[in-house]
Amino acid sequence: MKKPSYLLMTWNMKKFNLFFICLLGLVGGKETAGQPDSLFARGNRLYAGGDYEGAKACYDSIALQGYQDASLFYNLGNTHYKLQNLAWSVWYYEKARKLNPGDPDIQENLAYVNLGITDRIQPLPEFFMDSWWRSLLFAASLNTWSGIATVFWLAAFGLLILYLYTWHPPKKRLAFYGGIGSLACAILLLLIAYSQRRFQLDNKGAIVFKTIAVKSAPSENEKTLFIIHEGSKVEVMERESNWLLISLPNGHQGWVKADALKTI
């Protein structure tokens, strides 16, 4: 973890990924003040100069155009932290983590910001296999896992061709077992990529944006079970009218008004 003395104080604005840059190139033409790459660069300059409101406005303009990018959400998390909007900061870091779960900067900044959250909720113990799988799943980005899987698919295909057309027994055995191994690795990596994609599409996670009483049933007149505060992360289990059934990492559940949360 970065030291608190300079965490988020040093400017480490990330660049857009290659796909995003290529997309901007295809949209093409002369650069204008309203283009996402211009706004992103301007937001970076404003952030470096200490104008966090100005930087936030630039990043928000990009987000309002519908762009989904881990770097954009990471920068918004940094900016909201500087503006002391902890719930918004946590929300944007969580969105960045969904798109790039293996990024250490996102992980560290999210962990640090969570130190300022009022609630200290201890999660339920996790089975070691689940913990191992989660660590593997988040060790790299979706693009990385997919790219490596593609390499193994091509290797398996090439070894299959070698197996079919070579008559030398040692080479034939090597091609066969190498092809089987490459195919197994490709399937495993595609499973990891698929699981990470499902994680990205999951919208059950939510951040609490104001202190609220959690009720035993979806009504203001019901018993208050406990209080949760701004910045806490919960999982949405069910919806009834304008009420949501939420679950905390420690397993506690209850009903809250829908306007108190924002899904990730």
PDB file of C-alpha atoms in Angstrom:
ATOM      1  CA  MET A   1       0.000   0.000   0.000  1.00  0.00           C
ATOM      2  CA  LYS A   2       1.156   3.495  -0.695  1.00  0.00           C
ATOM      3  CA  LYS A   3       2.152   5.577   2.302  1.00  0.00           C
ATOM      4  CA  PRO A   4      -0.643   7.861   3.572  1.00  0.00           C
ATOM      5  CA  SER A   5       1.710  10.846   3.463  1.00  0.00           C
ATOM      6  CA  TYR A   6       1.621  10.911  -0.316  1.00  0.00           C
ATOM      7  CA  LEU A   7      -1.193   8.573  -1.345  1.00  0.00           C
ATOM      8  CA  LEU A   8      -3.254  10.379  -3.931  1.00  0.00           C
ATOM      9  CA  MET A   9      -1.051  13.430  -3.428  1.00  0.00           C
ATOM     10  CA  THR A  10       1.316  12.438  -6.201  1.00  0.00           C
ATOM     11  CA  TRP A  11      -0.206  12.720  -9.626  1.00  0.00           C
ATOM     12  CA  ASN A  12      -0.353   9.364 -11.383  1.00  0.00           C
ATOM     13  CA  MET A  13      -3.014   9.774 -14.018  1.00  0.00           C
ATOM     14  CA  LYS A  14      -3.328   6.671 -16.182  1.00  0.00           C
ATOM     15  CA  LYS A  15      -3.614   6.666 -19.962  1.00  0.00           C
ATOM     16  CA  PHE A  16      -6.562   5.356 -21.913  1.00  0.00           C
ATOM     17  CA  ASN A  17      -6.100   1.860 -23.265  1.00  0.00           C
ATOM     18  CA  LEU A  18      -5.175   1.188 -26.880  1.00  0.00           C
ATOM     19  CA  PHE A  19      -8.698   0.240 -27.902  1.00  0.00           C
ATOM     20  CA  PHE A  20     -10.056   3.545 -26.623  1.00  0.00           C
ATOM     21  CA  ILE A  21      -7.373   5.528 -28.433  1.00  0.00           C
ATOM     22  CA  CYS A  22      -8.036   3.633 -31.670  1.00  0.00           C
ATOM     23  CA  LEU A  23     -11.749   4.289 -31.282  1.00  0.00           C
ATOM     24  CA  LEU A  24     -11.077   8.000 -30.973  1.00  0.00           C
ATOM     25  CA  GLY A  25      -8.913   7.805 -34.087  1.00  0.00           C
ATOM     26  CA  LEU A  26     -11.718   6.169 -36.043  1.00  0.00           C
ATOM     27  CA  VAL A  27     -14.173   8.808 -34.929  1.00  0.00           C
ATOM     28  CA  GLY A  28     -11.423  10.903 -36.391  1.00  0.00           C
ATOM     29  CA  GLY A  29     -10.975  14.336 -37.652  1.00  0.00           C
ATOM     30  CA  LYS A  30      -9.499  17.411 -36.118  1.00  0.00           C
ATOM     31  CA  GLU A  31      -9.207  17.490 -32.321  1.00  0.00           C
ATOM     32  CA  THR A  32     -11.746  19.739 -30.630  1.00  0.00           C
ATOM     33  CA  ALA A  33     -12.259  20.833 -27.061  1.00  0.00           C
ATOM     34  CA  GLY A  34     -15.196  18.445 -26.677  1.00  0.00           C
ATOM     35  CA  GLN A  35     -13.361  15.259 -27.687  1.00  0.00           C
ATOM     36  CA  PRO A  36     -12.792  12.726 -24.885  1.00  0.00           C
ATOM     37  CA  ASP A  37      -9.002  12.647 -25.335  1.00  0.00           C
ATOM     38  CA  SER A  38      -8.844  16.458 -25.097  1.00  0.00           C
ATOM     39  CA  LEU A  39     -11.074  16.501 -22.030  1.00  0.00           C
ATOM     40  CA  PHE A  40      -9.062  13.739 -20.413  1.00  0.00           C
ATOM     41  CA  ALA A  41      -5.762  15.571 -20.960  1.00  0.00           C
ATOM     42  CA  ARG A  42      -7.285  18.835 -19.752  1.00  0.00           C
ATOM     43  CA  GLY A  43      -8.650  17.097 -16.655  1.00  0.00           C
ATOM     44  CA  ASN A  44      -5.182  15.713 -15.943  1.00  0.00           C
ATOM     45  CA  ARG A  45      -3.641  19.187 -16.204  1.00  0.00           C
ATOM     46  CA  LEU A  46      -6.287  20.690 -13.907  1.00  0.00           C
ATOM     47  CA  TYR A  47      -5.806  17.889 -11.390  1.00  0.00           C
ATOM     48  CA  ALA A  48      -2.023  18.407 -11.423  1.00  0.00           C
ATOM     49  CA  GLY A  49      -2.615  22.123 -10.837  1.00  0.00           C
ATOM     50  CA  GLY A  50      -4.898  21.500  -7.860  1.00  0.00           C
ATOM     51  CA  ASP A  51      -8.150  22.474  -9.595  1.00  0.00           C
ATOM     52  CA  TYR A  52     -10.087  19.374  -8.572  1.00  0.00           C
ATOM     53  CA  GLU A  53     -13.518  20.796  -9.370  1.00  0.00           C
ATOM     54  CA  GLY A  54     -12.329  21.611 -12.889  1.00  0.00           C
ATOM     55  CA  ALA A  55     -10.781  18.158 -13.297  1.00  0.00           C
ATOM     56  CA  LYS A  56     -14.001  16.546 -12.082  1.00  0.00           C
ATOM     57  CA  ALA A  57     -16.021  18.519 -14.638  1.00  0.00           C
ATOM     58  CA  CYS A  58     -13.781  17.292 -17.471  1.00  0.00           C
ATOM     59  CA  TYR A  59     -13.938  13.666 -16.396  1.00  0.00           C
ATOM     60  CA  ASP A  60     -17.694  13.887 -15.818  1.00  0.00           C
ATOM     61  CA  SER A  61     -18.139  15.191 -19.356  1.00  0.00           C
ATOM     62  CA  ILE A  62     -16.412  12.085 -20.705  1.00  0.00           C
ATOM     63  CA  ALA A  63     -18.429   9.744 -18.482  1.00  0.00           C
ATOM     64  CA  LEU A  64     -21.686  11.400 -19.590  1.00  0.00           C
ATOM     65  CA  GLN A  65     -20.817  10.474 -23.185  1.00  0.00           C
ATOM     66  CA  GLY A  66     -21.056   6.823 -22.149  1.00  0.00           C
ATOM     67  CA  TYR A  67     -17.366   5.891 -22.090  1.00  0.00           C
ATOM     68  CA  GLN A  68     -16.469   3.026 -19.755  1.00  0.00           C
ATOM     69  CA  ASP A  69     -12.772   3.021 -18.912  1.00  0.00           C
ATOM     70  CA  ALA A  70     -10.873   1.993 -15.777  1.00  0.00           C
ATOM     71  CA  SER A  71      -8.474   4.937 -16.095  1.00  0.00           C
ATOM     72  CA  LEU A  72     -11.336   7.416 -16.287  1.00  0.00           C
ATOM     73  CA  PHE A  73     -13.040   5.966 -13.206  1.00  0.00           C
ATOM     74  CA  TYR A  74      -9.719   5.771 -11.368  1.00  0.00           C
ATOM     75  CA  ASN A  75      -9.099   9.472 -11.979  1.00  0.00           C
ATOM     76  CA  LEU A  76     -12.636  10.315 -10.868  1.00  0.00           C
ATOM     77  CA  GLY A  77     -12.015   8.332  -7.678  1.00  0.00           C
ATOM     78  CA  ASN A  78      -8.846  10.353  -7.044  1.00  0.00           C
ATOM     79  CA  THR A  79     -10.628  13.623  -7.740  1.00  0.00           C
ATOM     80  CA  HIS A  80     -13.580  12.895  -5.451  1.00  0.00           C
ATOM     81  CA  TYR A  81     -11.172  11.864  -2.710  1.00  0.00           C
ATOM     82  CA  LYS A  82      -9.485  15.261  -3.005  1.00  0.00           C
ATOM     83  CA  LEU A  83     -12.925  16.891  -2.783  1.00  0.00           C
ATOM     84  CA  GLN A  84     -13.678  14.762   0.303  1.00  0.00           C
ATOM     85  CA  ASN A  85     -16.592  12.988  -1.365  1.00  0.00           C
ATOM     86  CA  LEU A  86     -15.774   9.589   0.109  1.00  0.00           C
ATOM     87  CA  ALA A  87     -18.845   7.708  -1.128  1.00  0.00           C
ATOM     88  CA  TRP A  88     -18.297   8.922  -4.687  1.00  0.00           C
ATOM     89  CA  SER A  89     -14.597   8.111  -4.429  1.00  0.00           C
ATOM     90  CA  VAL A  90     -15.327   4.541  -3.298  1.00  0.00           C
ATOM     91  CA  TRP A  91     -17.977   4.150  -6.017  1.00  0.00           C
ATOM     92  CA  TYR A  92     -15.627   5.189  -8.811  1.00  0.00           C
ATOM     93  CA  TYR A  93     -12.754   3.063  -7.510  1.00  0.00           C
ATOM     94  CA  GLU A  94     -15.121   0.080  -7.391  1.00  0.00           C
ATOM     95  CA  LYS A  95     -16.187   0.758 -10.985  1.00  0.00           C
ATOM     96  CA  ALA A  96     -12.528   0.965 -12.027  1.00  0.00           C
ATOM     97  CA  ARG A  97     -11.807  -2.295 -10.200  1.00  0.00           C
ATOM     98  CA  LYS A  98     -14.587  -4.061 -12.074  1.00  0.00           C
ATOM     99  CA  LEU A  99     -12.973  -3.123 -15.385  1.00  0.00           C
ATOM    100  CA  ASN A 100      -9.377  -3.758 -14.309  1.00  0.00           C
ATOM    101  CA  PRO A 101      -9.361  -5.892 -11.146  1.00  0.00           C
ATOM    102  CA  GLY A 102      -5.646  -6.654 -11.299  1.00  0.00           C
ATOM    103  CA  ASP A 103      -4.487  -3.024 -11.169  1.00  0.00           C
ATOM    104  CA  PRO A 104      -2.484  -2.483  -7.931  1.00  0.00           C
ATOM    105  CA  ASP A 105      -3.022   1.308  -7.871  1.00  0.00           C
ATOM    106  CA  ILE A 106      -6.801   0.877  -7.906  1.00  0.00           C
ATOM    107  CA  GLN A 107      -6.623  -1.797  -5.189  1.00  0.00           C
ATOM    108  CA  GLU A 108      -4.361   0.278  -2.942  1.00  0.00           C
ATOM    109  CA  ASN A 109      -6.280   3.531  -3.312  1.00  0.00           C
ATOM    110  CA  LEU A 110      -9.600   1.783  -2.716  1.00  0.00           C
ATOM    111  CA  ALA A 111      -8.218   0.123   0.427  1.00  0.00           C
ATOM    112  CA  TYR A 112      -6.888   3.455   1.684  1.00  0.00           C
ATOM    113  CA  VAL A 113     -10.124   5.361   1.070  1.00  0.00           C
ATOM    114  CA  ASN A 114     -12.064   2.611   2.855  1.00  0.00           C
ATOM    115  CA  LEU A 115     -10.049   3.433   5.982  1.00  0.00           C
ATOM    116  CA  GLY A 116     -12.025   6.668   6.178  1.00  0.00           C
ATOM    117  CA  ILE A 117     -15.419   4.939   6.071  1.00  0.00           C
ATOM    118  CA  THR A 118     -17.316   4.890   9.361  1.00  0.00           C
ATOM    119  CA  ASP A 119     -18.462   1.268   9.233  1.00  0.00           C
ATOM    120  CA  ARG A 120     -15.918  -1.473   9.905  1.00  0.00           C
ATOM    121  CA  ILE A 121     -17.668  -4.578   8.613  1.00  0.00           C
ATOM    122  CA  GLN A 122     -15.774  -7.842   8.956  1.00  0.00           C
ATOM    123  CA  PRO A 123     -16.643 -10.203   6.084  1.00  0.00           C
ATOM    124  CA  LEU A 124     -17.609 -13.799   6.693  1.00  0.00           C
ATOM    125  CA  PRO A 125     -14.744 -16.330   6.461  1.00  0.00           C
ATOM    126  CA  GLU A 126     -14.178 -17.474   2.894  1.00  0.00           C
ATOM    127  CA  PHE A 127     -13.420 -21.054   1.840  1.00  0.00           C
ATOM    128  CA  PHE A 128      -9.788 -21.234   0.758  1.00  0.00           C
ATOM    129  CA  MET A 129     -10.674 -22.509  -2.737  1.00  0.00           C
ATOM    130  CA  ASP A 130     -12.993 -19.524  -3.258  1.00  0.00           C
ATOM    131  CA  SER A 131     -10.246 -17.189  -2.068  1.00  0.00           C
ATOM    132  CA  TRP A 132      -7.697 -18.837  -4.391  1.00  0.00           C
ATOM    133  CA  TRP A 133     -10.061 -18.626  -7.377  1.00  0.00           C
ATOM    134  CA  ARG A 134     -10.823 -14.971  -6.678  1.00  0.00           C
ATOM    135  CA  SER A 135      -7.114 -14.150  -6.488  1.00  0.00           C
ATOM    136  CA  LEU A 136      -6.500 -15.914  -9.791  1.00  0.00           C
ATOM    137  CA  LEU A 137      -9.505 -14.245 -11.400  1.00  0.00           C
ATOM    138  CA  PHE A 138      -8.293 -10.756 -10.472  1.00  0.00           C
ATOM    139  CA  ALA A 139      -4.600 -11.340 -11.205  1.00  0.00           C
ATOM    140  CA  ALA A 140      -4.947  -9.776 -14.675  1.00  0.00           C
ATOM    141  CA  SER A 141      -7.427  -7.869 -16.817  1.00  0.00           C
ATOM    142  CA  LEU A 142     -10.061  -9.426 -19.066  1.00  0.00           C
ATOM    143  CA  ASN A 143      -8.092  -8.439 -22.183  1.00  0.00           C
ATOM    144  CA  THR A 144      -4.942 -10.060 -20.797  1.00  0.00           C
ATOM    145  CA  TRP A 145      -6.653 -13.372 -19.993  1.00  0.00           C
ATOM    146  CA  SER A 146      -8.389 -13.391 -23.388  1.00  0.00           C
ATOM    147  CA  GLY A 147      -5.139 -12.630 -25.220  1.00  0.00           C
ATOM    148  CA  ILE A 148      -3.214 -15.418 -23.480  1.00  0.00           C
ATOM    149  CA  ALA A 149      -6.099 -17.838 -24.147  1.00  0.00           C
ATOM    150  CA  THR A 150      -5.924 -16.962 -27.845  1.00  0.00           C
ATOM    151  CA  VAL A 151      -2.198 -17.728 -27.906  1.00  0.00           C
ATOM    152  CA  PHE A 152      -2.825 -21.158 -26.390  1.00  0.00           C
ATOM    153  CA  TRP A 153      -5.637 -21.845 -28.895  1.00  0.00           C
ATOM    154  CA  LEU A 154      -3.273 -21.041 -31.770  1.00  0.00           C
ATOM    155  CA  ALA A 155      -0.558 -23.193 -30.224  1.00  0.00           C
ATOM    156  CA  ALA A 156      -2.990 -26.105 -29.854  1.00  0.00           C
ATOM    157  CA  PHE A 157      -4.073 -25.697 -33.478  1.00  0.00           C
ATOM    158  CA  GLY A 158      -0.466 -25.573 -34.690  1.00  0.00           C
ATOM    159  CA  LEU A 159       0.464 -28.675 -32.694  1.00  0.00           C
ATOM    160  CA  LEU A 160      -2.575 -30.481 -34.102  1.00  0.00           C
ATOM    161  CA  ILE A 161      -1.381 -29.725 -37.629  1.00  0.00           C
ATOM    162  CA  LEU A 162       2.087 -30.972 -36.673  1.00  0.00           C
ATOM    163  CA  TYR A 163       0.574 -34.160 -35.209  1.00  0.00           C
ATOM    164  CA  LEU A 164      -1.407 -34.872 -38.385  1.00  0.00           C
ATOM    165  CA  TYR A 165       1.418 -34.274 -40.845  1.00  0.00           C
ATOM    166  CA  THR A 166       4.520 -35.572 -39.091  1.00  0.00           C
ATOM    167  CA  TRP A 167       5.474 -39.253 -39.237  1.00  0.00           C
ATOM    168  CA  HIS A 168       8.355 -39.090 -36.804  1.00  0.00           C
ATOM    169  CA  PRO A 169       7.101 -40.888 -33.620  1.00  0.00           C
ATOM    170  CA  PRO A 170       8.847 -38.664 -31.014  1.00  0.00           C
ATOM    171  CA  LYS A 171       7.613 -35.490 -32.729  1.00  0.00           C
ATOM    172  CA  LYS A 172       4.137 -36.985 -33.071  1.00  0.00           C
ATOM    173  CA  ARG A 173       3.969 -37.746 -29.330  1.00  0.00           C
ATOM    174  CA  LEU A 174       5.340 -34.316 -28.457  1.00  0.00           C
ATOM    175  CA  ALA A 175       2.773 -32.629 -30.714  1.00  0.00           C
ATOM    176  CA  PHE A 176      -0.078 -34.712 -29.263  1.00  0.00           C
ATOM    177  CA  TYR A 177       0.658 -34.076 -25.594  1.00  0.00           C
ATOM    178  CA  GLY A 178       1.656 -30.465 -26.236  1.00  0.00           C
ATOM    179  CA  GLY A 179      -1.597 -29.897 -28.113  1.00  0.00           C
ATOM    180  CA  ILE A 180      -3.654 -31.450 -25.304  1.00  0.00           C
ATOM    181  CA  GLY A 181      -1.858 -29.309 -22.733  1.00  0.00           C
ATOM    182  CA  SER A 182      -2.294 -26.128 -24.782  1.00  0.00           C
ATOM    183  CA  LEU A 183      -5.980 -26.874 -25.310  1.00  0.00           C
ATOM    184  CA  ALA A 184      -6.502 -27.439 -21.568  1.00  0.00           C
ATOM    185  CA  CYS A 185      -4.761 -24.145 -20.765  1.00  0.00           C
ATOM    186  CA  ALA A 186      -6.840 -22.304 -23.362  1.00  0.00           C
ATOM    187  CA  ILE A 187     -10.094 -23.675 -21.903  1.00  0.00           C
ATOM    188  CA  LEU A 188      -9.028 -22.737 -18.347  1.00  0.00           C
ATOM    189  CA  LEU A 189      -8.080 -19.202 -19.409  1.00  0.00           C
ATOM    190  CA  LEU A 190     -11.339 -18.734 -21.287  1.00  0.00           C
ATOM    191  CA  LEU A 191     -13.204 -19.864 -18.156  1.00  0.00           C
ATOM    192  CA  ILE A 192     -11.290 -17.251 -16.152  1.00  0.00           C
ATOM    193  CA  ALA A 193     -12.068 -14.563 -18.757  1.00  0.00           C
ATOM    194  CA  TYR A 194     -15.740 -15.563 -18.802  1.00  0.00           C
ATOM    195  CA  SER A 195     -15.931 -15.446 -14.991  1.00  0.00           C
ATOM    196  CA  GLN A 196     -14.320 -12.012 -14.925  1.00  0.00           C
ATOM    197  CA  ARG A 197     -16.752 -10.779 -17.572  1.00  0.00           C
ATOM    198  CA  ARG A 198     -19.656 -11.996 -15.443  1.00  0.00           C
ATOM    199  CA  PHE A 199     -18.143 -10.078 -12.531  1.00  0.00           C
ATOM    200  CA  GLN A 200     -18.045  -6.926 -14.660  1.00  0.00           C
ATOM    201  CA  LEU A 201     -21.686  -7.325 -15.691  1.00  0.00           C
ATOM    202  CA  ASP A 202     -22.869  -8.053 -12.147  1.00  0.00           C
ATOM    203  CA  ASN A 203     -24.800  -5.057 -10.811  1.00  0.00           C
ATOM    204  CA  LYS A 204     -25.630  -6.393  -7.351  1.00  0.00           C
ATOM    205  CA  GLY A 205     -22.867  -4.406  -5.684  1.00  0.00           C
ATOM    206  CA  ALA A 206     -23.822  -0.946  -4.416  1.00  0.00           C
ATOM    207  CA  ILE A 207     -22.383   1.887  -2.344  1.00  0.00           C
ATOM    208  CA  VAL A 208     -24.317   3.649   0.433  1.00  0.00           C
ATOM    209  CA  PHE A 209     -24.482   7.402  -0.200  1.00  0.00           C
ATOM    210  CA  LYS A 210     -26.073   8.564   3.035  1.00  0.00           C
ATOM    211  CA  THR A 211     -26.483   7.334   6.593  1.00  0.00           C
ATOM    212  CA  ILE A 212     -29.638   5.262   6.747  1.00  0.00           C
ATOM    213  CA  ALA A 213     -31.562   2.969   9.074  1.00  0.00           C
ATOM    214  CA  VAL A 214     -31.846  -0.628   7.876  1.00  0.00           C
ATOM    215  CA  LYS A 215     -35.356  -1.990   8.465  1.00  0.00           C
ATOM    216  CA  SER A 216     -36.612  -5.512   9.125  1.00  0.00           C
ATOM    217  CA  ALA A 217     -39.204  -5.124   6.336  1.00  0.00           C
ATOM    218  CA  PRO A 218     -39.824  -2.668   3.463  1.00  0.00           C
ATOM    219  CA  SER A 219     -41.608  -0.009   5.504  1.00  0.00           C
ATOM    220  CA  GLU A 220     -40.621   3.043   7.545  1.00  0.00           C
ATOM    221  CA  ASN A 221     -42.753   1.738  10.437  1.00  0.00           C
ATOM    222  CA  GLU A 222     -40.817  -1.514  10.780  1.00  0.00           C
ATOM    223  CA  LYS A 223     -38.112  -2.211  13.348  1.00  0.00           C
ATOM    224  CA  THR A 224     -34.665  -0.702  12.770  1.00  0.00           C
ATOM    225  CA  LEU A 225     -32.082  -3.481  12.706  1.00  0.00           C
ATOM    226  CA  PHE A 226     -28.924  -1.384  12.416  1.00  0.00           C
ATOM    227  CA  ILE A 227     -27.495   1.783  10.860  1.00  0.00           C
ATOM    228  CA  ILE A 228     -25.141   1.927   7.879  1.00  0.00           C
ATOM    229  CA  HIS A 229     -23.116   4.943   6.869  1.00  0.00           C
ATOM    230  CA  GLU A 230     -21.882   6.693   3.747  1.00  0.00           C
ATOM    231  CA  GLY A 231     -19.308   4.768   1.735  1.00  0.00           C
ATOM    232  CA  SER A 232     -20.209   1.250   2.892  1.00  0.00           C
ATOM    233  CA  LYS A 233     -20.434  -1.431   0.213  1.00  0.00           C
ATOM    234  CA  VAL A 234     -23.447  -3.760   0.188  1.00  0.00           C
ATOM    235  CA  GLU A 235     -25.006  -6.350  -2.113  1.00  0.00           C
ATOM    236  CA  VAL A 236     -28.530  -5.867  -3.429  1.00  0.00           C
ATOM    237  CA  MET A 237     -30.514  -9.096  -3.071  1.00  0.00           C
ATOM    238  CA  GLU A 238     -34.073  -8.077  -3.905  1.00  0.00           C
ATOM    239  CA  ARG A 239     -36.226  -5.091  -4.829  1.00  0.00           C
ATOM    240  CA  GLU A 240     -39.753  -4.273  -3.705  1.00  0.00           C
ATOM    241  CA  SER A 241     -41.196  -0.982  -4.953  1.00  0.00           C
ATOM    242  CA  ASN A 242     -38.711   1.688  -3.798  1.00  0.00           C
ATOM    243  CA  TRP A 243     -37.127  -0.564  -1.179  1.00  0.00           C
ATOM    244  CA  LEU A 244     -34.063  -2.807  -1.539  1.00  0.00           C
ATOM    245  CA  LEU A 245     -33.115  -5.879   0.452  1.00  0.00           C
ATOM    246  CA  ILE A 246     -29.383  -5.588   1.069  1.00  0.00           C
ATOM    247  CA  SER A 247     -26.770  -7.954   2.433  1.00  0.00           C
ATOM    248  CA  LEU A 248     -23.598  -6.821   4.216  1.00  0.00           C
ATOM    249  CA  PRO A 249     -20.251  -8.648   3.955  1.00  0.00           C
ATOM    250  CA  ASN A 250     -20.841 -10.028   7.478  1.00  0.00           C
ATOM    251  CA  GLY A 251     -24.105 -11.661   6.365  1.00  0.00           C
ATOM    252  CA  HIS A 252     -26.507  -9.208   8.016  1.00  0.00           C
ATOM    253  CA  GLN A 253     -29.515  -8.294   5.892  1.00  0.00           C
ATOM    254  CA  GLY A 254     -32.263  -5.689   5.914  1.00  0.00           C
ATOM    255  CA  TRP A 255     -34.325  -3.256   3.864  1.00  0.00           C
ATOM    256  CA  VAL A 256     -33.341   0.285   2.852  1.00  0.00           C
ATOM    257  CA  LYS A 257     -34.759   2.973   0.592  1.00  0.00           C
ATOM    258  CA  ALA A 258     -33.479   2.634  -2.977  1.00  0.00           C
ATOM    259  CA  ASP A 259     -32.411   6.285  -3.182  1.00  0.00           C
ATOM    260  CA  ALA A 260     -29.817   5.728  -0.446  1.00  0.00           C
ATOM    261  CA  LEU A 261     -27.689   3.492  -2.682  1.00  0.00           C
ATOM    262  CA  LYS A 262     -25.978   3.655  -6.036  1.00  0.00           C
ATOM    263  CA  THR A 263     -25.224   0.410  -7.859  1.00  0.00           C
ATOM    264  CA  ILE A 264     -21.679  -0.109  -9.103  1.00  0.00           C
TER     265      ILE A 264
END
